[in-house]
Backbone as a ProteinNet text record, in pm:
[ID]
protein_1_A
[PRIMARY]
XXXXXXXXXXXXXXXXXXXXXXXXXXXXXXXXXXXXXXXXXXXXXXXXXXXXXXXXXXXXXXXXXXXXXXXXXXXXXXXXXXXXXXXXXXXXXXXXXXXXXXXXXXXXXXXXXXXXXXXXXXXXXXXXXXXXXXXXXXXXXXXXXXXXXXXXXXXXXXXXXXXXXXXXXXXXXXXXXXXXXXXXXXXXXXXXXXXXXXXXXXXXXXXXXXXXXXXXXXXXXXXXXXXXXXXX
[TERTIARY]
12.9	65.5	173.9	141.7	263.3	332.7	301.6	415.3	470.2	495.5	608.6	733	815.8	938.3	1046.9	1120.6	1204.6	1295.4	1425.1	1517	1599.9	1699.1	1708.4	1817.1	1850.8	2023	2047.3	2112.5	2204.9	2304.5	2445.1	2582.1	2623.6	2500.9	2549.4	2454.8	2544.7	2493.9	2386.8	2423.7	2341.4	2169.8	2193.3	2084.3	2006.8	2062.7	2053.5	1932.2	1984.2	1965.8	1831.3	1830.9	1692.3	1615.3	1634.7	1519.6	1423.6	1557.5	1511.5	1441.6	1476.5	1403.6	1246.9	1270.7	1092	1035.6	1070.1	1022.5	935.7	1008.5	993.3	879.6	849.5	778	639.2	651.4	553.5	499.6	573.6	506.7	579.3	637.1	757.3	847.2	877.6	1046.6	1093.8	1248.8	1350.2	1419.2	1442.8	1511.7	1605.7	1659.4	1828.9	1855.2	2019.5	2058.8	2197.7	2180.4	2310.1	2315.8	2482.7	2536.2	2585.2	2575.2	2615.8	2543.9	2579.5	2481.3	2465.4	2611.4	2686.7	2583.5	2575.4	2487.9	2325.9	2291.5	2132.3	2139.3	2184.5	2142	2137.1	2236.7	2306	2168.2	2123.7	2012.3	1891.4	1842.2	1709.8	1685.6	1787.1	1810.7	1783.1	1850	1857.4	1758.5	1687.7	1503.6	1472.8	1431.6	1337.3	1204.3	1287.8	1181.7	1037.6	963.4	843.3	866.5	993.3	1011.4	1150.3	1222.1	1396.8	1351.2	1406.1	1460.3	1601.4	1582.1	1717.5	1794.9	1878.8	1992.3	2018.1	1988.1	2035.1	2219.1	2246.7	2431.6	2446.3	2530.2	2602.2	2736.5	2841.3	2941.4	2998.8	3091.7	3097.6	3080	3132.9	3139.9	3000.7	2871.2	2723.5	2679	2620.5	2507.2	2397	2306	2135.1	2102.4	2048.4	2077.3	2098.1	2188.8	2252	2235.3	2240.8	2187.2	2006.7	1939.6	1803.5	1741.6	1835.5	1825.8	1823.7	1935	1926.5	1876.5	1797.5	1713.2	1588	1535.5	1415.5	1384	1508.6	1511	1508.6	1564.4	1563.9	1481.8	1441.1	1323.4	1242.6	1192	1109.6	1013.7	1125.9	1084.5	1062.7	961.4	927.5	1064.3	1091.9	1194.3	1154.2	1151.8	1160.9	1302.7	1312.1	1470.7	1454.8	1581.8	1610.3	1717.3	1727.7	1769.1	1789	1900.6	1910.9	1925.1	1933.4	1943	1823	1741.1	1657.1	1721	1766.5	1848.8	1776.5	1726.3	1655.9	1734	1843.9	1912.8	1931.9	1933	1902	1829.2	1691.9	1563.7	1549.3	1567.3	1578.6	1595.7	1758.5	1833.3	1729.8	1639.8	1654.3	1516.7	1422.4	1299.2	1261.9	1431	1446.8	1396.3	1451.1	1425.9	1304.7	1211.9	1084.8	1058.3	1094.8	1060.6	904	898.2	759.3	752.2	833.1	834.7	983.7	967.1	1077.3	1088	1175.5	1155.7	1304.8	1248.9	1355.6	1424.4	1562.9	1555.4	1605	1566	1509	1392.3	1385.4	1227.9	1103.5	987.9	960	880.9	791.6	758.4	632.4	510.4	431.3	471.1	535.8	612.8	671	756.6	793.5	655.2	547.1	418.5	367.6	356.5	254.2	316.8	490.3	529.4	537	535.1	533.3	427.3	342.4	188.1	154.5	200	120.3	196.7	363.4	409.3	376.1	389.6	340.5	218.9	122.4	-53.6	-36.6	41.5	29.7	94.9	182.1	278.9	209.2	133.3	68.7	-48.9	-119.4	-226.5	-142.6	-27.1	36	95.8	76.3	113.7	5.2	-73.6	-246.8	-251.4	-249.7	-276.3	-192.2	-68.6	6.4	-25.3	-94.8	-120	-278.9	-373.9	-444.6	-435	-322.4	-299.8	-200.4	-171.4	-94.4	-184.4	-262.7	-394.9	-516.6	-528.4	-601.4	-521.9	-423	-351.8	-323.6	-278.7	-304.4	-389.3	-520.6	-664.3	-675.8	-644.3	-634.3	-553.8	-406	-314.9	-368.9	-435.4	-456.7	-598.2	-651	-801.7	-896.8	-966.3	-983.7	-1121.6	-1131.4	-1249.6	-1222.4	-1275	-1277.3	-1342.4	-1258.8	-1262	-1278.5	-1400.1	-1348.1	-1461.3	-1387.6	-1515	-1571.6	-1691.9	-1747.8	-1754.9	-1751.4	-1781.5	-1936	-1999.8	-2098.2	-2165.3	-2103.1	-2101.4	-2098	-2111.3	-2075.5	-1965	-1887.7	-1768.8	-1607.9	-1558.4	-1515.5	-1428.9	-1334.8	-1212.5	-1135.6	-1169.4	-1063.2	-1081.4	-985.2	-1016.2	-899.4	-923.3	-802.8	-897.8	-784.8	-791.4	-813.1	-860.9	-834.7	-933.3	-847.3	-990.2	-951.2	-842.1	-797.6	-856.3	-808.5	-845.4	-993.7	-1093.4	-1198	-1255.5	-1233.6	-1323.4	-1182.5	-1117.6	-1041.6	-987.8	-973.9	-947.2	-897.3	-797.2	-695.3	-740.9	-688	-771.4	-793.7	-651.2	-642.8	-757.6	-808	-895.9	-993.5	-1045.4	-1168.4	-1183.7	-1129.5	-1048.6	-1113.7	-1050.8	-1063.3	-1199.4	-1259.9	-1375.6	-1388.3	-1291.7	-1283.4	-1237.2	-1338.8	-1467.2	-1528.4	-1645.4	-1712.3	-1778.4	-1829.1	-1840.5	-2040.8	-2089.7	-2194.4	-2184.6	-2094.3	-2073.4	-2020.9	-1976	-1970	-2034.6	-2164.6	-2263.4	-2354.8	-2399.3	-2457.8	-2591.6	-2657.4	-2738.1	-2886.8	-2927.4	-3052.8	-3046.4	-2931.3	-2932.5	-2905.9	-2879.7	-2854.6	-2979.3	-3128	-3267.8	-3290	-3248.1	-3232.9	-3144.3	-3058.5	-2949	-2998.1	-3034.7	-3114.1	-3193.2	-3353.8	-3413.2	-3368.2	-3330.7	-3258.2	-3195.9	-3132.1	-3046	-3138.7	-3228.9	-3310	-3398.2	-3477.3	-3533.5	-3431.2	-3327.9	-3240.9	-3240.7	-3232.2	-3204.7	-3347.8	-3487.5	-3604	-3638.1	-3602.4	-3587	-3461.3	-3437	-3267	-3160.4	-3145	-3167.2	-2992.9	-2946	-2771.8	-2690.8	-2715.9	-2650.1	-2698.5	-2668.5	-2716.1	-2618.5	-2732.6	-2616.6	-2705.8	-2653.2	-2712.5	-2648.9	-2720.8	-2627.1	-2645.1	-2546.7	-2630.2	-2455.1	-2504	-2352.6	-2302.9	-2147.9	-2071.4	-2023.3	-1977	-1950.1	-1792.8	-1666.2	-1532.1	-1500.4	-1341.8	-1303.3	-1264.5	-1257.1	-1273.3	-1412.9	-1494.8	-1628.5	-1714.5	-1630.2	-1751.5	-1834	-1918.3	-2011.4	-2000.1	-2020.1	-1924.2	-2054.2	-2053.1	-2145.3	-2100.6	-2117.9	-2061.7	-2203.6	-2132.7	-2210.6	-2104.5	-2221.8	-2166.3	-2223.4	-2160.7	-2229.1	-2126.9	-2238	-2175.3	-2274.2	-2172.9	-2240	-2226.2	-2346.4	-2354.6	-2359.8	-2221	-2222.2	-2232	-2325.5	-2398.9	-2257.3
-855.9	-751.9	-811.7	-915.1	-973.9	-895.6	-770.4	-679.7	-589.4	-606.5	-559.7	-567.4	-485.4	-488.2	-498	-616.5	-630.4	-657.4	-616	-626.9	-733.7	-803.3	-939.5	-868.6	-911	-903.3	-1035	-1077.3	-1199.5	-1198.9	-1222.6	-1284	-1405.6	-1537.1	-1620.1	-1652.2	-1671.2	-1627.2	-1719.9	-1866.6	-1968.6	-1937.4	-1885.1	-1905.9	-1749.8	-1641.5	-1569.9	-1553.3	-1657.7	-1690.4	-1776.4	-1837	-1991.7	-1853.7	-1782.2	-1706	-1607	-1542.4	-1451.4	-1511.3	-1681.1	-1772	-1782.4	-1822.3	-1855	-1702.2	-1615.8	-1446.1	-1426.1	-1440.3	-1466.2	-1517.9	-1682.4	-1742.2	-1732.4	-1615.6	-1608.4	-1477.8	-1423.2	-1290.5	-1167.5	-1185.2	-1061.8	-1027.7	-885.2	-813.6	-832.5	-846.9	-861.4	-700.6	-620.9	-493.1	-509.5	-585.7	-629.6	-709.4	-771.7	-902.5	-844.1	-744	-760.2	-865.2	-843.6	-894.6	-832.2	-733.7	-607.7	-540.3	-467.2	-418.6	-238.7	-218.3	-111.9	-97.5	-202.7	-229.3	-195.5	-236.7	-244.8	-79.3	-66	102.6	151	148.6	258.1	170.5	40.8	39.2	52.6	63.1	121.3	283.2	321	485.9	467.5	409.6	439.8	347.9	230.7	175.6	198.4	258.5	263.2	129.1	17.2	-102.5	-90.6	-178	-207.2	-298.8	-327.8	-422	-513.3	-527.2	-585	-703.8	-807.1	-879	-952.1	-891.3	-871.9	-982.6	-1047.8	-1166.1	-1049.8	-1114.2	-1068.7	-1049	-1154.7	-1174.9	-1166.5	-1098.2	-1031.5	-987.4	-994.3	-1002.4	-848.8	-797.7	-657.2	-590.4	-477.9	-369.9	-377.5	-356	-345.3	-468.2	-544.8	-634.2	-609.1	-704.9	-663	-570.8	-570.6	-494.3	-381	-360.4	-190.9	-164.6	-215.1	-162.8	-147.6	-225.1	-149.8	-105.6	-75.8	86.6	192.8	176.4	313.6	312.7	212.6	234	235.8	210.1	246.4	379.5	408.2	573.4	698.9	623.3	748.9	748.7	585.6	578.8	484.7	404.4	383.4	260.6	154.8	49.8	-60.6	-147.9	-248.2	-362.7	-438.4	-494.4	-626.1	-721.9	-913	-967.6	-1001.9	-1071.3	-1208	-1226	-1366.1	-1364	-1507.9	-1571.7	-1728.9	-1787.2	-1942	-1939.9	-1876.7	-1901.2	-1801.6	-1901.3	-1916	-1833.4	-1727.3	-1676.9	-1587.1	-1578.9	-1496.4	-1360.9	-1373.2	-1212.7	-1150	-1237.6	-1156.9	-1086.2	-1155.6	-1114.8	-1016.6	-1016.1	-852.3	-795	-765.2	-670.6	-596.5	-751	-697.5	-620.2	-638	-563.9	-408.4	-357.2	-188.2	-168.3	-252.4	-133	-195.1	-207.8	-231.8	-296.7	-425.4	-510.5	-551.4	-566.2	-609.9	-769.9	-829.4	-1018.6	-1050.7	-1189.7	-1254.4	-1376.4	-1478.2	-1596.7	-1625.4	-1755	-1853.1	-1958.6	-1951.8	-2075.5	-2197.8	-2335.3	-2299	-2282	-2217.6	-2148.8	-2220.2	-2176.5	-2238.1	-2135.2	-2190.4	-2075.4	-2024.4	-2102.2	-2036	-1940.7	-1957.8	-1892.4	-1727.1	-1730.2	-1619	-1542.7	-1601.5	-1549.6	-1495.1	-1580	-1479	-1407.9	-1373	-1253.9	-1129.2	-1190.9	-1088.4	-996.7	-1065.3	-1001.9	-918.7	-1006.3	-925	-788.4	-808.3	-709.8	-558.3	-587.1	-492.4	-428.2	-523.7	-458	-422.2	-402.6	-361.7	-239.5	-212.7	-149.4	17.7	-65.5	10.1	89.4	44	81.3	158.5	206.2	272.7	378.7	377.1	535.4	580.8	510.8	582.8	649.4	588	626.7	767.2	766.1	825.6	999.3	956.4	1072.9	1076.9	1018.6	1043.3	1158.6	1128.8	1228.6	1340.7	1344.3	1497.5	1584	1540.7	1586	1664	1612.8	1641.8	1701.7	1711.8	1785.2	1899.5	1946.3	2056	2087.8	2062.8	2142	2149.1	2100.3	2173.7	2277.8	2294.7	2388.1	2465.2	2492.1	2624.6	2666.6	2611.2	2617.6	2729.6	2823.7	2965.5	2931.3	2818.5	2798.9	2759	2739.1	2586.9	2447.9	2380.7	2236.4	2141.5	2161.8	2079.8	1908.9	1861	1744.5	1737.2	1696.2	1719.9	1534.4	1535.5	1406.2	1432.8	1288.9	1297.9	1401.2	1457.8	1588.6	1691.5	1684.9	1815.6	1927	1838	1941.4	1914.5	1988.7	2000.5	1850.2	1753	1665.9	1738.9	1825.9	1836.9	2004.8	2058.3	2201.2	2250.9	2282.6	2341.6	2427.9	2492.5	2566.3	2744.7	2844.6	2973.4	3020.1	2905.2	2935	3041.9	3124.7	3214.6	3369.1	3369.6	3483.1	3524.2	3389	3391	3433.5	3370.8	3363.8	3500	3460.7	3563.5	3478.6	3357	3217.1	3151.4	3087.7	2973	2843.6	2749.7	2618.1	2528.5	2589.8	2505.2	2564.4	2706.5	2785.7	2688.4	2650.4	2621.1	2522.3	2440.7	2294.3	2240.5	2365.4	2316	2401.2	2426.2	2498.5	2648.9	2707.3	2815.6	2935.6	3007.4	2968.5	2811.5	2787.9	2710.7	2740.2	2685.2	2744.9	2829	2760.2	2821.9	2918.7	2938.5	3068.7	3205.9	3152.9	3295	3254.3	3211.9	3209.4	3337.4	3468.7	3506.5	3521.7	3562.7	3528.7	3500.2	3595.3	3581.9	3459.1	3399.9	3297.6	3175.9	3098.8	3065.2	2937.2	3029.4	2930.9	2823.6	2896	2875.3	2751.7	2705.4	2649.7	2509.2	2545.6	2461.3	2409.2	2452.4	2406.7	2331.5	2324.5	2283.3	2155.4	2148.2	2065.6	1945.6	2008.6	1866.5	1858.7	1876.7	1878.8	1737.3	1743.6	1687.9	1512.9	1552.9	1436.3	1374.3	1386.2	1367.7	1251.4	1372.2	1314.1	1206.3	1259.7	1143.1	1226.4	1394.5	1392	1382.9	1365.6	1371.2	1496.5	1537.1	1663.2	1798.2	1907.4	2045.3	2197.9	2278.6	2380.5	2495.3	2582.6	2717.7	2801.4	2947.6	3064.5	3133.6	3198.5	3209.5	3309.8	3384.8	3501.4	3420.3	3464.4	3439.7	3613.7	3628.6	3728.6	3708.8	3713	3672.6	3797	3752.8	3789.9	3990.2	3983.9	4150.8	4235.1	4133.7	4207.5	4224.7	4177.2	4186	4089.3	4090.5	3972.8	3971.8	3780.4	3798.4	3652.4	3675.5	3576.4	3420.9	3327.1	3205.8	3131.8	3036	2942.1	2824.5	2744.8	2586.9	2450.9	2398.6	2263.3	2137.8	2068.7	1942.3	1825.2	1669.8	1601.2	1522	1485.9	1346.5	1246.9	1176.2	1058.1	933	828.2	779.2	640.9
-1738.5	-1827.6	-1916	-2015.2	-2111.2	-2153.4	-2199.7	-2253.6	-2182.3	-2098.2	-1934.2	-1990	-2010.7	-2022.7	-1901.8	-1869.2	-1754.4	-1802.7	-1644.8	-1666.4	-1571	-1618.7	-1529	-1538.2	-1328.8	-1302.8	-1263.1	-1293.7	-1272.3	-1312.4	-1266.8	-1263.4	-1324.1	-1309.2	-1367.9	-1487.1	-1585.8	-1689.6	-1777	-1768.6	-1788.5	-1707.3	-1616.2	-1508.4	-1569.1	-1611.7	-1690.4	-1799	-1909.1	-2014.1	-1992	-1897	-1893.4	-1837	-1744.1	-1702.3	-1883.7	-1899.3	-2030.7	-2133.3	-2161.8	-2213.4	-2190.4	-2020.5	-1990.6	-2008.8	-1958.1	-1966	-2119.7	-2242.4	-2321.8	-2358.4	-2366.5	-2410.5	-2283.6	-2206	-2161.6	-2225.4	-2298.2	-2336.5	-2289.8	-2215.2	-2158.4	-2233.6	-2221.8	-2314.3	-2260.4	-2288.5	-2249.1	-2232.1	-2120.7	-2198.1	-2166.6	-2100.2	-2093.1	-2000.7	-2016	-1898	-1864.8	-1697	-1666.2	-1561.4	-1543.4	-1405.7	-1314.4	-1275.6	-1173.3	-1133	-1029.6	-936.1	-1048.4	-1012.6	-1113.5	-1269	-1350.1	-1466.9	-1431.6	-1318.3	-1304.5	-1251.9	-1203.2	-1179.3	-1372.1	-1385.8	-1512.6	-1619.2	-1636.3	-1673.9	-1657.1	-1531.3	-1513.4	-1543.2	-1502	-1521.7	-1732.5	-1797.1	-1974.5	-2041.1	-1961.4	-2006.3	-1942.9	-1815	-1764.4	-1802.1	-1727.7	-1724.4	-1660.1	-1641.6	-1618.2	-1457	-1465.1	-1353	-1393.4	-1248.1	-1238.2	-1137.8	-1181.4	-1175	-1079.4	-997.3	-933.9	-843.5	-874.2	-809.1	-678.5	-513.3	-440.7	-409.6	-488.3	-444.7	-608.2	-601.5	-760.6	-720.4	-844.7	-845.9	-856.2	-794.9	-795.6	-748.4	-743.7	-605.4	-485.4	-590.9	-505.9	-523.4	-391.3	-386.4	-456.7	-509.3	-519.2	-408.8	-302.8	-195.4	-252.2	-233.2	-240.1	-386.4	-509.9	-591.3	-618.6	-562.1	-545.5	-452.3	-342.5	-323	-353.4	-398.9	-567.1	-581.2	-690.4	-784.1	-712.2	-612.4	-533.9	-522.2	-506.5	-408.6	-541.2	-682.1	-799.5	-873.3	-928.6	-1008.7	-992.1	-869.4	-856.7	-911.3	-922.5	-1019.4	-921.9	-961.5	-829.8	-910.7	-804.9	-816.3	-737	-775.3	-735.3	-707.3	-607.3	-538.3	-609.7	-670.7	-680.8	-581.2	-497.2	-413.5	-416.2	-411	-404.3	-191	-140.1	19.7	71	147.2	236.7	364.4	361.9	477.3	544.8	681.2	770.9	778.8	797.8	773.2	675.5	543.8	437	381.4	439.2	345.2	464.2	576	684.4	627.9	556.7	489.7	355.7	275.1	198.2	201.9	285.7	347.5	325.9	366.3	393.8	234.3	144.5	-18.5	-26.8	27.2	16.3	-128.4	-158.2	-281.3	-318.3	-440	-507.2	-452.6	-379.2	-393.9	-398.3	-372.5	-347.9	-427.3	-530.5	-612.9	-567.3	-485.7	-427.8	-588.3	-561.9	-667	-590.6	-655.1	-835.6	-853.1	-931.9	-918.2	-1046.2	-1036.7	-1152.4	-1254.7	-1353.4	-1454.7	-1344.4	-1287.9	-1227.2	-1077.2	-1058.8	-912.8	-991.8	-1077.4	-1152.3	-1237.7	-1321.5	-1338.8	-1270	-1152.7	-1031.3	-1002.2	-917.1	-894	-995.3	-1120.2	-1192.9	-1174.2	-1204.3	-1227.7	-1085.1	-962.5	-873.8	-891.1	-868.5	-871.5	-959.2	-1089.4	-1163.8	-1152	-1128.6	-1052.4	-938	-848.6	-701.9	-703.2	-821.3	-871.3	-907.2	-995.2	-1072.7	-1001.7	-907.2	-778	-711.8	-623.7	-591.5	-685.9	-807.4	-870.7	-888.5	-908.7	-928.7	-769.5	-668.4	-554.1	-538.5	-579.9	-492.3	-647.5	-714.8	-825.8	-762.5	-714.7	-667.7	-541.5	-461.2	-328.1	-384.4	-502.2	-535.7	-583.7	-646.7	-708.4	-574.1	-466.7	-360.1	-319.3	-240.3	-157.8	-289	-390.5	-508	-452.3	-409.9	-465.5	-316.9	-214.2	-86.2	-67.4	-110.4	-76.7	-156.4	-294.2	-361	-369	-252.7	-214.9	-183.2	-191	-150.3	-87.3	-42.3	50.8	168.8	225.3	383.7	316.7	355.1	373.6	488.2	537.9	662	637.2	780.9	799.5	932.7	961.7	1146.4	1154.9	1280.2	1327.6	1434.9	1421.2	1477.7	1587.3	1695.7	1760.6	1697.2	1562.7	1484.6	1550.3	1594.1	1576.5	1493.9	1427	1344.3	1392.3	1273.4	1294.6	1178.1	1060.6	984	908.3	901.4	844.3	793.4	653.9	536.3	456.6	418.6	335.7	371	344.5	386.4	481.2	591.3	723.4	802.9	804.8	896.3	786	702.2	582.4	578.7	625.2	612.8	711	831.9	988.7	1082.1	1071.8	1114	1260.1	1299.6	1352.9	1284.3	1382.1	1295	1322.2	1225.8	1222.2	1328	1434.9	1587.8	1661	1668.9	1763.5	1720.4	1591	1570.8	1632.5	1552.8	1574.4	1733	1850	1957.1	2036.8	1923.3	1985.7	2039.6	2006	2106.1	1967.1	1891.3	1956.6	1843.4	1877.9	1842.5	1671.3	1551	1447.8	1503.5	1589.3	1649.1	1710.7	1761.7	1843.9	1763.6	1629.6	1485.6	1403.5	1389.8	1339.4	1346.3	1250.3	1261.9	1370.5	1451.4	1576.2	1483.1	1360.4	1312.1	1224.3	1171	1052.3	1175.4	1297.6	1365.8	1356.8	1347.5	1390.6	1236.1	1159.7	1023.7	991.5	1003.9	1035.9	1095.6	1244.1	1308.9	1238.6	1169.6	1122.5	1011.8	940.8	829.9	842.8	983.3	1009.2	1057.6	1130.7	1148.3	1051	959.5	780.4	748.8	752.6	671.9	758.5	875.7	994.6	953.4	938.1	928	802.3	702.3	526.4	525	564.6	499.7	428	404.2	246.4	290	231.6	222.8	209.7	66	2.2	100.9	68.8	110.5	95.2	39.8	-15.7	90.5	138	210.4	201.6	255.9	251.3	375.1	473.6	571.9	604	750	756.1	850.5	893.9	1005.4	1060.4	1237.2	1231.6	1234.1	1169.4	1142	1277.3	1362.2	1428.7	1508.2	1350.2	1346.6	1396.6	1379.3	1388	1235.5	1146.5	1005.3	974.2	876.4	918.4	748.1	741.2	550	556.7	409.7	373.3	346.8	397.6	363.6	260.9	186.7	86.2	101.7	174.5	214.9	145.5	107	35.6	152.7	155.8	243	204.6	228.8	223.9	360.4	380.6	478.8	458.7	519.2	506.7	647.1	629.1	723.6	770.6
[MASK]
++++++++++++++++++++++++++++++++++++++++++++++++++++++++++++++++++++++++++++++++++++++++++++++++++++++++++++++++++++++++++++++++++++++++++++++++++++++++++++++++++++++++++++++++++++++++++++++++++++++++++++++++++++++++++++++++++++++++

């Protein structure tokens, strides 16, 4: 991703400057060069970079450390440790803010390339993911069906959505069989069901949509329309 905009923390300023250099002539923005821990917050918060850069030992109130924590915890920016010490208790420490990578110095241009890159792509797979599961869990919580999944025994492993409103049973009763989804199954749509079920085991076929009653807890008997797929 050459046009990644990062932000380098470093303190010393020469060491600074050669990094923002190679960054550069590899194709990278520069969106700024502090030296404080204090600075790298108050700048990720006003660019919102692509990715920091971060000197574990910095001069000033907050360590690297403790300043990308912050910035882990508010906005969420993958962040690369620079480090001149090989220190087993450090890189412990610095574990907790869960970093994109680590670049020992002195470092070189391919060592800083690859962390870049992975970082930002691994980066980038985790917001997709994590907008992938807000998106599903949405369409489960505002769901006006059942959702479930069966495991080989055909009995239920997973069930959401407005299974109590519906069956007039909560998702644990089902869940644990008691009753069973066979046992509020309509008694005449029951053979139906059956047949069907092995049709399908026979053919192969995967998909399947039916319509068939349940009798829900009260005693009414309500029409369900089920689509499921099998997967082998």
């Amino acid at each position: 991703m050459p046009s990644a905009r990062i932000l380098i923390v470093e303190d010393e300023r020469l060491v600074a400057y050669d990094i923002a250099d190679l960054l550069r002539k590899m194709g990278y923005i520069i969106a700024a060069v502090v030296d404080s821990g204090e600075a790298a917050i108050s700048s990720a918060k006003e660019l919102s970079p692509d990715l920091i850069l971060m000197d574990i030992h910095l001069s000033g109130k907050l360590t690297g450390i403790e300043a990308a924590a912050v910035i882990r915890q508010e906005y969420d920016i993958p962040i690369i440790y620079l480090t001149a010490f090989a220190d087993t208790e450090l890189v412990e420490q610095a574990k907790v803010t869960l970093p994109s990578g680590y670049i020992v110095k002195p470092y070189n241009e391919r060592e800083i390339r690859s962390a870049i890159e992975i970082a930002i792509h691994t980066h980038a797979l985790q917001v997709r993911l994590r907008e992938s599961e807000e998106l599903y869990r949405g369409f489960l919580e505002n769901f006006l069906g059942i959702a479930y999944r069966k495991g080989n025994d055909q009995r239920f492993e997973f069930l959401h959505g407005a299974v109590e409103s519906i069956t007039g049973y909560t998702s644990d009763e089902l869940l644990r069989g008691t009753p069973s989804w066979d046992e509020i199954t309509y008694p005449a749509d029951q053979a139906f069901i059956r047949e069907q079920d092995n049709t399908m085991m026979k053919t192969g076929q995967t998909v399947c949509t039916r319509d068939y009653r349940i009798i829900a807890r009260d005693g009414n008997v309500k029409w369900i329309h089920e689509i499921f797929h099998i997967i082998h």
